[in-house]
CSV table of C-alpha atoms in Angstrom, one decimal:
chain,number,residue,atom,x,y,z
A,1,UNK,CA,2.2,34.1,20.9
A,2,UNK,CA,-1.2,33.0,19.5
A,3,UNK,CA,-3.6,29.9,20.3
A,4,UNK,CA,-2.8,29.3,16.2
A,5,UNK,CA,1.2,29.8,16.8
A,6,UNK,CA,1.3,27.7,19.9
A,7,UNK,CA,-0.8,25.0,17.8
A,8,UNK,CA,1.4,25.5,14.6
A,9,UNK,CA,4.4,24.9,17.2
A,10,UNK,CA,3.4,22.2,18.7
A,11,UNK,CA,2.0,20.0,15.5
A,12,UNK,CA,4.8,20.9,13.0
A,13,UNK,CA,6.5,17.8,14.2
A,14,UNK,CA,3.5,15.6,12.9
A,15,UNK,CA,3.6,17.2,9.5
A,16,UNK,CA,1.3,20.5,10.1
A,17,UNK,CA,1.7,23.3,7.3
A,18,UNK,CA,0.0,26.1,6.3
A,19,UNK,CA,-2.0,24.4,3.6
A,20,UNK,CA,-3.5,22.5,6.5
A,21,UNK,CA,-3.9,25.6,8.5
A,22,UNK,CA,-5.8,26.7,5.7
A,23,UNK,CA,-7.7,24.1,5.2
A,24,UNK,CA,-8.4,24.1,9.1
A,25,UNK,CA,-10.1,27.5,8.8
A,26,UNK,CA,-13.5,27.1,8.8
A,27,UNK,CA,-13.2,24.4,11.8
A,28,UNK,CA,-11.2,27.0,14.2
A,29,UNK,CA,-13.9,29.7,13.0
A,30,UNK,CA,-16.2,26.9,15.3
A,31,UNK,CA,-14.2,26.8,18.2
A,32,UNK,CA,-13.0,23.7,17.5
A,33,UNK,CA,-8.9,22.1,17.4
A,34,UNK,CA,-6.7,20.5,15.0
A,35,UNK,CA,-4.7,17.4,15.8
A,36,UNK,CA,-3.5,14.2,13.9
A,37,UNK,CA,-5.1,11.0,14.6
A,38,UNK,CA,-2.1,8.4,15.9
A,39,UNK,CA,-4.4,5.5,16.9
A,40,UNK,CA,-7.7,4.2,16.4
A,41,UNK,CA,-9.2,1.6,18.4
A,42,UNK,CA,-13.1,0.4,18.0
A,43,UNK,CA,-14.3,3.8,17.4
A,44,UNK,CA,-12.5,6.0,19.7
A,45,UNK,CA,-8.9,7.4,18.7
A,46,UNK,CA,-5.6,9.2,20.1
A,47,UNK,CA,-5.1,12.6,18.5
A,48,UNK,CA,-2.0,14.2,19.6
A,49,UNK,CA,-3.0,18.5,19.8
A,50,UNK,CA,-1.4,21.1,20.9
A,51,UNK,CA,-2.3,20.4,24.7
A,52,UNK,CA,-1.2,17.1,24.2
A,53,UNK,CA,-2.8,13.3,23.5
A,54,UNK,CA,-6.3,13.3,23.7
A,55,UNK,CA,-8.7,10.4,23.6
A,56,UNK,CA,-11.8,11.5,20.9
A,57,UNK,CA,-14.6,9.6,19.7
A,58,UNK,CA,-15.5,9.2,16.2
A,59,UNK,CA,-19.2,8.4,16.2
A,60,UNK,CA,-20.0,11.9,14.4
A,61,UNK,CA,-18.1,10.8,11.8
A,62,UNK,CA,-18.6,6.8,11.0
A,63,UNK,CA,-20.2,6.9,7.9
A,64,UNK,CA,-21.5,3.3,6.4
A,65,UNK,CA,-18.5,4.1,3.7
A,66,UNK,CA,-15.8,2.2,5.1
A,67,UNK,CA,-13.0,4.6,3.1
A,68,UNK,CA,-14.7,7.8,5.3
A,69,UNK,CA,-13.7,6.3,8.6
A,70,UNK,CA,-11.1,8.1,10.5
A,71,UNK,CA,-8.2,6.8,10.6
A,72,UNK,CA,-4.5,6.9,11.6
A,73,UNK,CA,-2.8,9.9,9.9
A,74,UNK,CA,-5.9,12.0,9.5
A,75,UNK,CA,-6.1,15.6,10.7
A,76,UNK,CA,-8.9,16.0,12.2
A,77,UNK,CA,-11.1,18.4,14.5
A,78,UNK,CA,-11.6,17.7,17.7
A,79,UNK,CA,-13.9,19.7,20.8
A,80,UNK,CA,-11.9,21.8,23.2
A,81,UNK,CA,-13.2,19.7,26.5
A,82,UNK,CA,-16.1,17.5,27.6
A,83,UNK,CA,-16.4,13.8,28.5
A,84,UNK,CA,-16.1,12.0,25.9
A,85,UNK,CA,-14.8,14.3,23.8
A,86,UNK,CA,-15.3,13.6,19.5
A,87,UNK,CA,-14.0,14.5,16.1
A,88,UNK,CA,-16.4,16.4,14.2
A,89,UNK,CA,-14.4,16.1,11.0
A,90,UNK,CA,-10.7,15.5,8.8
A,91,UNK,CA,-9.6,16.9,6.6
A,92,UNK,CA,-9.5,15.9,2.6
A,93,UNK,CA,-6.7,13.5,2.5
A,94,UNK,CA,-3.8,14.5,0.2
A,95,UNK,CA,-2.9,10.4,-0.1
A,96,UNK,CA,-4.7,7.3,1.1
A,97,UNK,CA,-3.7,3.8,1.3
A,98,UNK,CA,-6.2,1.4,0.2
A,99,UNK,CA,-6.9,-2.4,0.7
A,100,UNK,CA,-9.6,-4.6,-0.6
A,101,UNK,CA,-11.4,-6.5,2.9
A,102,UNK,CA,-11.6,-10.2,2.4
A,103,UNK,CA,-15.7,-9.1,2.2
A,104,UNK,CA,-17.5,-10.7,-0.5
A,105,UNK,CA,-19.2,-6.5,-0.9
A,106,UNK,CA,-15.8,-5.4,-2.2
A,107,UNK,CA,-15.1,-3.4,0.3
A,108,UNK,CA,-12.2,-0.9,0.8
A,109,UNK,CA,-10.2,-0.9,4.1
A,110,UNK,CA,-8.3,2.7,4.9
A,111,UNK,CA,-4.6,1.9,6.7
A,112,UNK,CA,-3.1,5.1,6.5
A,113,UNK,CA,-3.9,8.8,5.4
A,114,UNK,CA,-2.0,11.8,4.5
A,115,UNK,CA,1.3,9.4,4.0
A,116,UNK,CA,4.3,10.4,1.6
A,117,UNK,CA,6.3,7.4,1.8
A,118,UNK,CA,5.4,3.5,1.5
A,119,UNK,CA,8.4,1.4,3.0
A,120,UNK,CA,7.7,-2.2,1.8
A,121,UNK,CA,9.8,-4.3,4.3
A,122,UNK,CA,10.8,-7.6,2.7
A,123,UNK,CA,12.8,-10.4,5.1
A,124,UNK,CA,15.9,-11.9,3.2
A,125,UNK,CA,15.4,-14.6,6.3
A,126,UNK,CA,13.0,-16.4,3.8
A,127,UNK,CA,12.9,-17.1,0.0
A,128,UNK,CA,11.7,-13.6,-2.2
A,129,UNK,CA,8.0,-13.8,-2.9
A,130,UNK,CA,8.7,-11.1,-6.1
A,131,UNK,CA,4.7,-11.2,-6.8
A,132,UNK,CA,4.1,-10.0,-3.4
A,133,UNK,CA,5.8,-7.5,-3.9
A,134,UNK,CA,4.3,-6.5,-7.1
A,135,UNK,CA,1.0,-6.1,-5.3
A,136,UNK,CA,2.6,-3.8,-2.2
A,137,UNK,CA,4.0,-1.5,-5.0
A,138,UNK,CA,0.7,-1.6,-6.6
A,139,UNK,CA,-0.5,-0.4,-3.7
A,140,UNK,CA,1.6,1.8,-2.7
A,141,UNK,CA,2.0,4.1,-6.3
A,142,UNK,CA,-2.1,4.0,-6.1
A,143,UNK,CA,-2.1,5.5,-2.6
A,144,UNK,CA,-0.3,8.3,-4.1
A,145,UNK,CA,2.9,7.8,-2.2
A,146,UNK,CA,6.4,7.5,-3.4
A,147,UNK,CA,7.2,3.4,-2.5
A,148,UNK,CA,10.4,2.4,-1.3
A,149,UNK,CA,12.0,-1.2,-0.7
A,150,UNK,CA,13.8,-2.4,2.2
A,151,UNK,CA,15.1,-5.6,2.2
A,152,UNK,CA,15.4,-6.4,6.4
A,153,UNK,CA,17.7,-9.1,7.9
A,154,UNK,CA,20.7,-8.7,5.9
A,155,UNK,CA,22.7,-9.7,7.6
A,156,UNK,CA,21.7,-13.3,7.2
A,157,UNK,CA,22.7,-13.1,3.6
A,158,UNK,CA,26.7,-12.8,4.6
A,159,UNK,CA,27.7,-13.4,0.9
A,160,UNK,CA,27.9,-9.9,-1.0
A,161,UNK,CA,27.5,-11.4,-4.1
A,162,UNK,CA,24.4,-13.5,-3.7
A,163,UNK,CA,22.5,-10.3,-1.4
A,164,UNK,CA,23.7,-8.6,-5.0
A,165,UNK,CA,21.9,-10.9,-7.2
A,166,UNK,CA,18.7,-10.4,-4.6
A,167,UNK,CA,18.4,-6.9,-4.5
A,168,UNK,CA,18.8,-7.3,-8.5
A,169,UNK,CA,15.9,-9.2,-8.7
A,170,UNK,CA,13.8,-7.1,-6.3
A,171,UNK,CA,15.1,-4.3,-8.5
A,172,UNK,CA,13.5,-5.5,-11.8
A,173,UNK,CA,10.5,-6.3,-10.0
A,174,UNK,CA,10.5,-2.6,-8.6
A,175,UNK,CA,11.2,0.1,-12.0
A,176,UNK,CA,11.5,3.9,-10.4
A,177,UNK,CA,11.7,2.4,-6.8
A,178,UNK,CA,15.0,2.7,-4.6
A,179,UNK,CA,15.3,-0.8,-2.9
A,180,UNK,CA,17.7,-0.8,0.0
A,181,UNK,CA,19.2,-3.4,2.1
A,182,UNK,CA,19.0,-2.9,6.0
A,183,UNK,CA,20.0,-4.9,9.1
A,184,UNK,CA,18.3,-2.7,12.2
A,185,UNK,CA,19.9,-5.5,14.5
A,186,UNK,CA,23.3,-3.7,13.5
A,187,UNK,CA,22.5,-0.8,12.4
A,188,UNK,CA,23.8,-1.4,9.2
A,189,UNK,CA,22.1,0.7,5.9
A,190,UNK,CA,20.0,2.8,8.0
A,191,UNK,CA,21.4,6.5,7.6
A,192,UNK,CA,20.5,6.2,4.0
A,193,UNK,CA,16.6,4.8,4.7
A,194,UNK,CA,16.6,7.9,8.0
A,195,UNK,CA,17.5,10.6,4.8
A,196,UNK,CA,14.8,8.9,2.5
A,197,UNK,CA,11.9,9.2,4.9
A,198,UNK,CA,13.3,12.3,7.5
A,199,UNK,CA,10.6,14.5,6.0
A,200,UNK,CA,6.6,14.1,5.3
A,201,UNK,CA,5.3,10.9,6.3
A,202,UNK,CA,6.2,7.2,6.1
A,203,UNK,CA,4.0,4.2,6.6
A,204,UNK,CA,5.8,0.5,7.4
A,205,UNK,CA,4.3,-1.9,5.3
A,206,UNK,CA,4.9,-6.0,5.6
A,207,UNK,CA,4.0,-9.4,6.1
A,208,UNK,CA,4.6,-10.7,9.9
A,209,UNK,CA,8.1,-11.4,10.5
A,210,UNK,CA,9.4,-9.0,7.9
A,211,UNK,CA,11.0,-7.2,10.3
A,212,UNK,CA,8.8,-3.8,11.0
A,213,UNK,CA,8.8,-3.7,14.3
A,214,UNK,CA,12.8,-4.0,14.5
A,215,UNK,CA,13.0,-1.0,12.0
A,216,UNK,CA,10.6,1.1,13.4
A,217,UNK,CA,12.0,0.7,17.2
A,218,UNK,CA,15.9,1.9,15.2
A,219,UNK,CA,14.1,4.6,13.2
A,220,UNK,CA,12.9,6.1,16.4
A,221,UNK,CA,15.6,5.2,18.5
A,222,UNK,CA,13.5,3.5,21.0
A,223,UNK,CA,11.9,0.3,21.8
A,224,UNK,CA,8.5,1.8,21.4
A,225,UNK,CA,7.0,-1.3,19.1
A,226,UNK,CA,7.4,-5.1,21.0
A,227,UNK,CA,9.5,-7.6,18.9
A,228,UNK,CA,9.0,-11.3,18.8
A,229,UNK,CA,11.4,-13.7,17.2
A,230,UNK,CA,10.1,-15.4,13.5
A,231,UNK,CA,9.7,-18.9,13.5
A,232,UNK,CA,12.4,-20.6,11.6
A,233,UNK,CA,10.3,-23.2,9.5
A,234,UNK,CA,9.1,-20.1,7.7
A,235,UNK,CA,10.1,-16.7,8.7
A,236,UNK,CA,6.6,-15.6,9.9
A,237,UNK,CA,6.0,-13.9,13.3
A,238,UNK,CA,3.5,-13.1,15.3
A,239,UNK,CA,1.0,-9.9,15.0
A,240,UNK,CA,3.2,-7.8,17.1
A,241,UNK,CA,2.0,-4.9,16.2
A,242,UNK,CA,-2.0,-5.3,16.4
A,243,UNK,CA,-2.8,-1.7,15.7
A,244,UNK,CA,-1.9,1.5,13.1
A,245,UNK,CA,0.6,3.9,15.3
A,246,UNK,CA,2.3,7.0,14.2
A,247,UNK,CA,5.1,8.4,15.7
A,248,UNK,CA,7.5,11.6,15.6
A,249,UNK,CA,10.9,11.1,14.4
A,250,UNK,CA,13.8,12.4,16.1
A,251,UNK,CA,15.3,12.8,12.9
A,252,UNK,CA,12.3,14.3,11.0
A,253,UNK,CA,9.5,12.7,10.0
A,254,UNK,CA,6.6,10.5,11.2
A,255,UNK,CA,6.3,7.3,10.7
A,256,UNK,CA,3.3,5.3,10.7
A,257,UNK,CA,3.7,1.0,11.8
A,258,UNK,CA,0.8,-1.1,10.8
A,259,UNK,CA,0.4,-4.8,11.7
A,260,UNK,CA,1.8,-7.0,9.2
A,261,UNK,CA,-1.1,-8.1,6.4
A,262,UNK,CA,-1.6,-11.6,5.6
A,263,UNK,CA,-3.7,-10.3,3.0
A,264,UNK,CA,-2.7,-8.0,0.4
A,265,UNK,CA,-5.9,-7.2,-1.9
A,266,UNK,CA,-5.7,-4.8,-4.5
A,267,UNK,CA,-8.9,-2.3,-5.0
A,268,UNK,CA,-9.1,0.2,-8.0
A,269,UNK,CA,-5.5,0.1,-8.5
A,270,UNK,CA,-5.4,0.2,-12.4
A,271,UNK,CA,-3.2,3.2,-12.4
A,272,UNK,CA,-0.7,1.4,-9.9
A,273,UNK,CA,-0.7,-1.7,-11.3
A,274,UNK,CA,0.6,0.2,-14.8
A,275,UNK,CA,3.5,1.9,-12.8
A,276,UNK,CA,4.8,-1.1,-11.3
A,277,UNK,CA,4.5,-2.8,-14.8
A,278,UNK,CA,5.9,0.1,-16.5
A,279,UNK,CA,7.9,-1.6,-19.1
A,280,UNK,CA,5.3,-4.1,-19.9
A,281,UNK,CA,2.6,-0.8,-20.4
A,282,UNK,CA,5.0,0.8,-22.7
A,283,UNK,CA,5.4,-2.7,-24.8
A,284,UNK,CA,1.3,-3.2,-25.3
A,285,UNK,CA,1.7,0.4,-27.5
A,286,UNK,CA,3.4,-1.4,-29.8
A,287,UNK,CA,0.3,-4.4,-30.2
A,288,UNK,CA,-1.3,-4.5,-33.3
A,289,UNK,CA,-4.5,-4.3,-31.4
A,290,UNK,CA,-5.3,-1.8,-28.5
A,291,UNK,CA,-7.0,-4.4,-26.5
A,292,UNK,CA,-4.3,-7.2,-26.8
A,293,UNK,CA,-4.5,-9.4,-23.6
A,294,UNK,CA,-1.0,-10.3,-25.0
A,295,UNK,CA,-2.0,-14.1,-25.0
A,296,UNK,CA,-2.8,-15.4,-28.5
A,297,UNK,CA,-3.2,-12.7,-30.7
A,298,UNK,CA,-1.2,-12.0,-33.3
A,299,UNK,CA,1.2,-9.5,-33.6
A,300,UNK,CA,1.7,-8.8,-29.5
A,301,UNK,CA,4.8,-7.1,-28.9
A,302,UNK,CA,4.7,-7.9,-25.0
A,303,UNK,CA,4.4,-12.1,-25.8
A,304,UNK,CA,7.3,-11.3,-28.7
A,305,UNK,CA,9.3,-9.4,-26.0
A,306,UNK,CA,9.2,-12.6,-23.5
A,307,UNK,CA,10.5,-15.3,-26.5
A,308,UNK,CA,13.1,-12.5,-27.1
A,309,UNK,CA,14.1,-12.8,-23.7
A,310,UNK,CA,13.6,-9.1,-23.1
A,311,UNK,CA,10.7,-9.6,-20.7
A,312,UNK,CA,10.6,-12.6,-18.2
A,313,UNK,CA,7.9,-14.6,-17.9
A,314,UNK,CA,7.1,-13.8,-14.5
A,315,UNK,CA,6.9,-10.7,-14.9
A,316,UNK,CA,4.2,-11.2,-17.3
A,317,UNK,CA,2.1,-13.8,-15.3
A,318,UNK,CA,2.5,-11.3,-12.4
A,319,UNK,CA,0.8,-8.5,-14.5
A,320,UNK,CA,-1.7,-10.4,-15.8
A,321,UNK,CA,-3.4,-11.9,-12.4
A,322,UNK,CA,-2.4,-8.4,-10.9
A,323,UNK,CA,-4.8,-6.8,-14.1
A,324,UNK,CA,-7.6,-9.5,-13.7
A,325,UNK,CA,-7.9,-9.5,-9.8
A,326,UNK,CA,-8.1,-5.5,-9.8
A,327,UNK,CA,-10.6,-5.8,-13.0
A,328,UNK,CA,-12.8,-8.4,-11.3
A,329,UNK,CA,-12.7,-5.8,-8.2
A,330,UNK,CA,-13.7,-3.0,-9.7
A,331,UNK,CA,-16.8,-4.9,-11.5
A,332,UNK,CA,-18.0,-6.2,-8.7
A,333,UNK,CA,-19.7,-2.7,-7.7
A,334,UNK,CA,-20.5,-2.1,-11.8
A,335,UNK,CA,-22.7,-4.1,-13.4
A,336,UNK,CA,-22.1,-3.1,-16.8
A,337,UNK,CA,-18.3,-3.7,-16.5
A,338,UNK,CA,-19.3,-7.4,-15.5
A,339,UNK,CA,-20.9,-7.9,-18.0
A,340,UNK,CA,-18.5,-6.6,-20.6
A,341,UNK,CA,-15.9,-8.8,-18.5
A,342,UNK,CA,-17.9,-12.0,-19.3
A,343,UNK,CA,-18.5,-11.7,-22.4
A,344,UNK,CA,-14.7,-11.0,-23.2
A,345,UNK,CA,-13.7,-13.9,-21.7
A,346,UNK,CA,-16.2,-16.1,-23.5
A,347,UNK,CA,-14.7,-14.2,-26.5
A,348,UNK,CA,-11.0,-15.1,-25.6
A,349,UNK,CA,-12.1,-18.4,-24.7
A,350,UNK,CA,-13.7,-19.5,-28.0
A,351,UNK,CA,-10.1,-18.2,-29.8
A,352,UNK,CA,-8.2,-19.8,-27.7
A,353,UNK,CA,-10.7,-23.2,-28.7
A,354,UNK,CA,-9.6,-21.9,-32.4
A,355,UNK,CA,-6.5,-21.5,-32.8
A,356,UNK,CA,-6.3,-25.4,-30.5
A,357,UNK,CA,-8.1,-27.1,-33.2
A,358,UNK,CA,-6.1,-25.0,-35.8
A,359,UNK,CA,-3.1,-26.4,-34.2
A,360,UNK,CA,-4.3,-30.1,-34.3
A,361,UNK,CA,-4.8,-29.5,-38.2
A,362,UNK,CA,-8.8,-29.2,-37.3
A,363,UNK,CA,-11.5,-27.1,-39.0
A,364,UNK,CA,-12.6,-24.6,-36.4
């Protein structure tokens, strides 16, 4: 058998194929081997190869662009021997999930790469936040990934008819997403999320205490990930899991846990935004104006929709600071776009002054 079968062999489990064999070529041509990164920590990383985990480090490739950092779920190539050893390169990403950093630069942070599956994990121990999830899914159709729903802890919500009227809720607020209901303390719900993600790559997404850890250790079949109980007051845990890991599958698969985010930022994610909003998208094509804000002009079929009781308001608030939060994102790195931003507000603003004094029988 060949050095390429024995490496094809041993990295099928972690999602090698022959397009990334391909795309491998010119690196093997250099002596060099393939692996996927499944930890980074302060620039080293763990890249599991063909002769096993390896420690690399990653200071040949730290560019000042914080979205061209390795990270966990990259293929990369790594030196044969030598003390340290390093990455030289990854490979183009096929998928990348992307956060905005709490950095007053609009920055990008990377938490996954090369990742076909987004499980949002939601806790039914505490009341829905539906807007949260709005931003996850935002996320998550941006990355390029197919998002999916779990609603952990169900088992705390005994009453079939109420957990109904939840995953109802969770299901308006998801269009095109499967949401599913699990309980990984009993096991209950989880053949159909093991079929879902048993192939390509899944990343567990969350706030603390949503459960991840619990659902990772049962989709592995291991306690590989340390659990702590929630606090009761609100649900939230602590950071158990303090780093990105990814891990085979028994069942198929690779699954990648990150630590649960406090904060959920969006960063270019205009296209996302749309899908999770889809109905709301499809409405403004019916505005009398192509640039409705669907606030006060006239003739808006999105506001028309809400007093119909077609669209509910939420929904529309949600999709609104969703839309401005990404726009203001994007414009802090383009000038121009500011500007245009400001001056359509002021614009909005003075019609909104209008149609007030209108109102009150003023002349504007």
């Amino acid at each position: 058998m060949t050095s390429t079968s024995v490496q094809s062999t041993a990295l099928t489990p972690y999602g090698w194929d022959d397009a990334w064999a391909d795309a491998f070529t010119p690196h093997a041509a250099k002596g060099l081997l393939p692996g996927r990164v499944v930890r980074v920590d302060r620039g080293q990383c763990d890249v599991v190869t063909a002769d096993g985990v390896v420690r690399a480090d990653t200071a040949f490739v730290t560019p000042h662009d914080p979205l061209r950092v390795v990270c966990t779920g990259d293929w990369v190539a790594v030196e044969p021997g030598g003390h340290p050893r390093y990455v030289r390169a990854y490979l183009p990403r096929r998928t990348a999930f992307v956060r905005s950093t709490s950095s007053k630069r609009s920055e990008g942070q990377i938490l996954a790469a090369n990742v076909d599956h987004a499980v949002i994990a939601v806790s039914l121990a505490v009341e829905l936040d539906l807007g949260r999830v709005e931003r996850f899914l935002a996320l998550a159709w941006e990355s390029g990934a197919q998002p999916v729903v779990v609603l952990t802890k169900a088992d705390l919500v005994p009453d079939p008819v109420t957990l109904a009227h939840l995953v109802q809720d969770v299901e308006t607020s998801a269009p095109g997403v499967p949401v599913l209901t699990v309980s990984a303390l009993y096991g209950e719900g989880l053949d159909i999320l093991v079929s879902l993600v048993g192939s390509g790559t899944t990343v567990l997404l969350g706030q603390s205490g949503a459960g991840k850890s619990t659902l990772a250790n049962a989709l592995v079949g291991d306690d590989v990930m340390d659990v702590r109980a929630a606090r009761d007051v609100d649900g939230k845990g602590r950071h158990t899991t303090t780093t990105r890991n990814l891990l085979a599958l028994p069942s198929g698969g690779v699954l990648i846990d990150t630590p649960g985010l406090r904060g959920v930022g969006l960063f270019d994610a205009e296209t996302g935004v749309g899908q999770v909003f889809a109905e709301i998208e499809e409405l403004a094509a019916d505005c009398r104006f192509h640039d409705c804000a669907h606030e006060t002009e006239p003739g808006c079929a999105v506001r028309s929709a809400v007093e119909d009781g077609a669209l509910p308001v939420r929904r529309l608030e949600s999709y609104r600071k969703l839309k401005r939060e990404n726009q203001w994102i994007v414009a802090k790195t383009d000038a121009r776009l500011r500007a245009e931003i400001k001056k359509d507000w002021k614009r909005r603003g003075a019609a909104g002054k209008a149609a007030m004094e209108a109102k009150r029988g003023r002349r504007p």
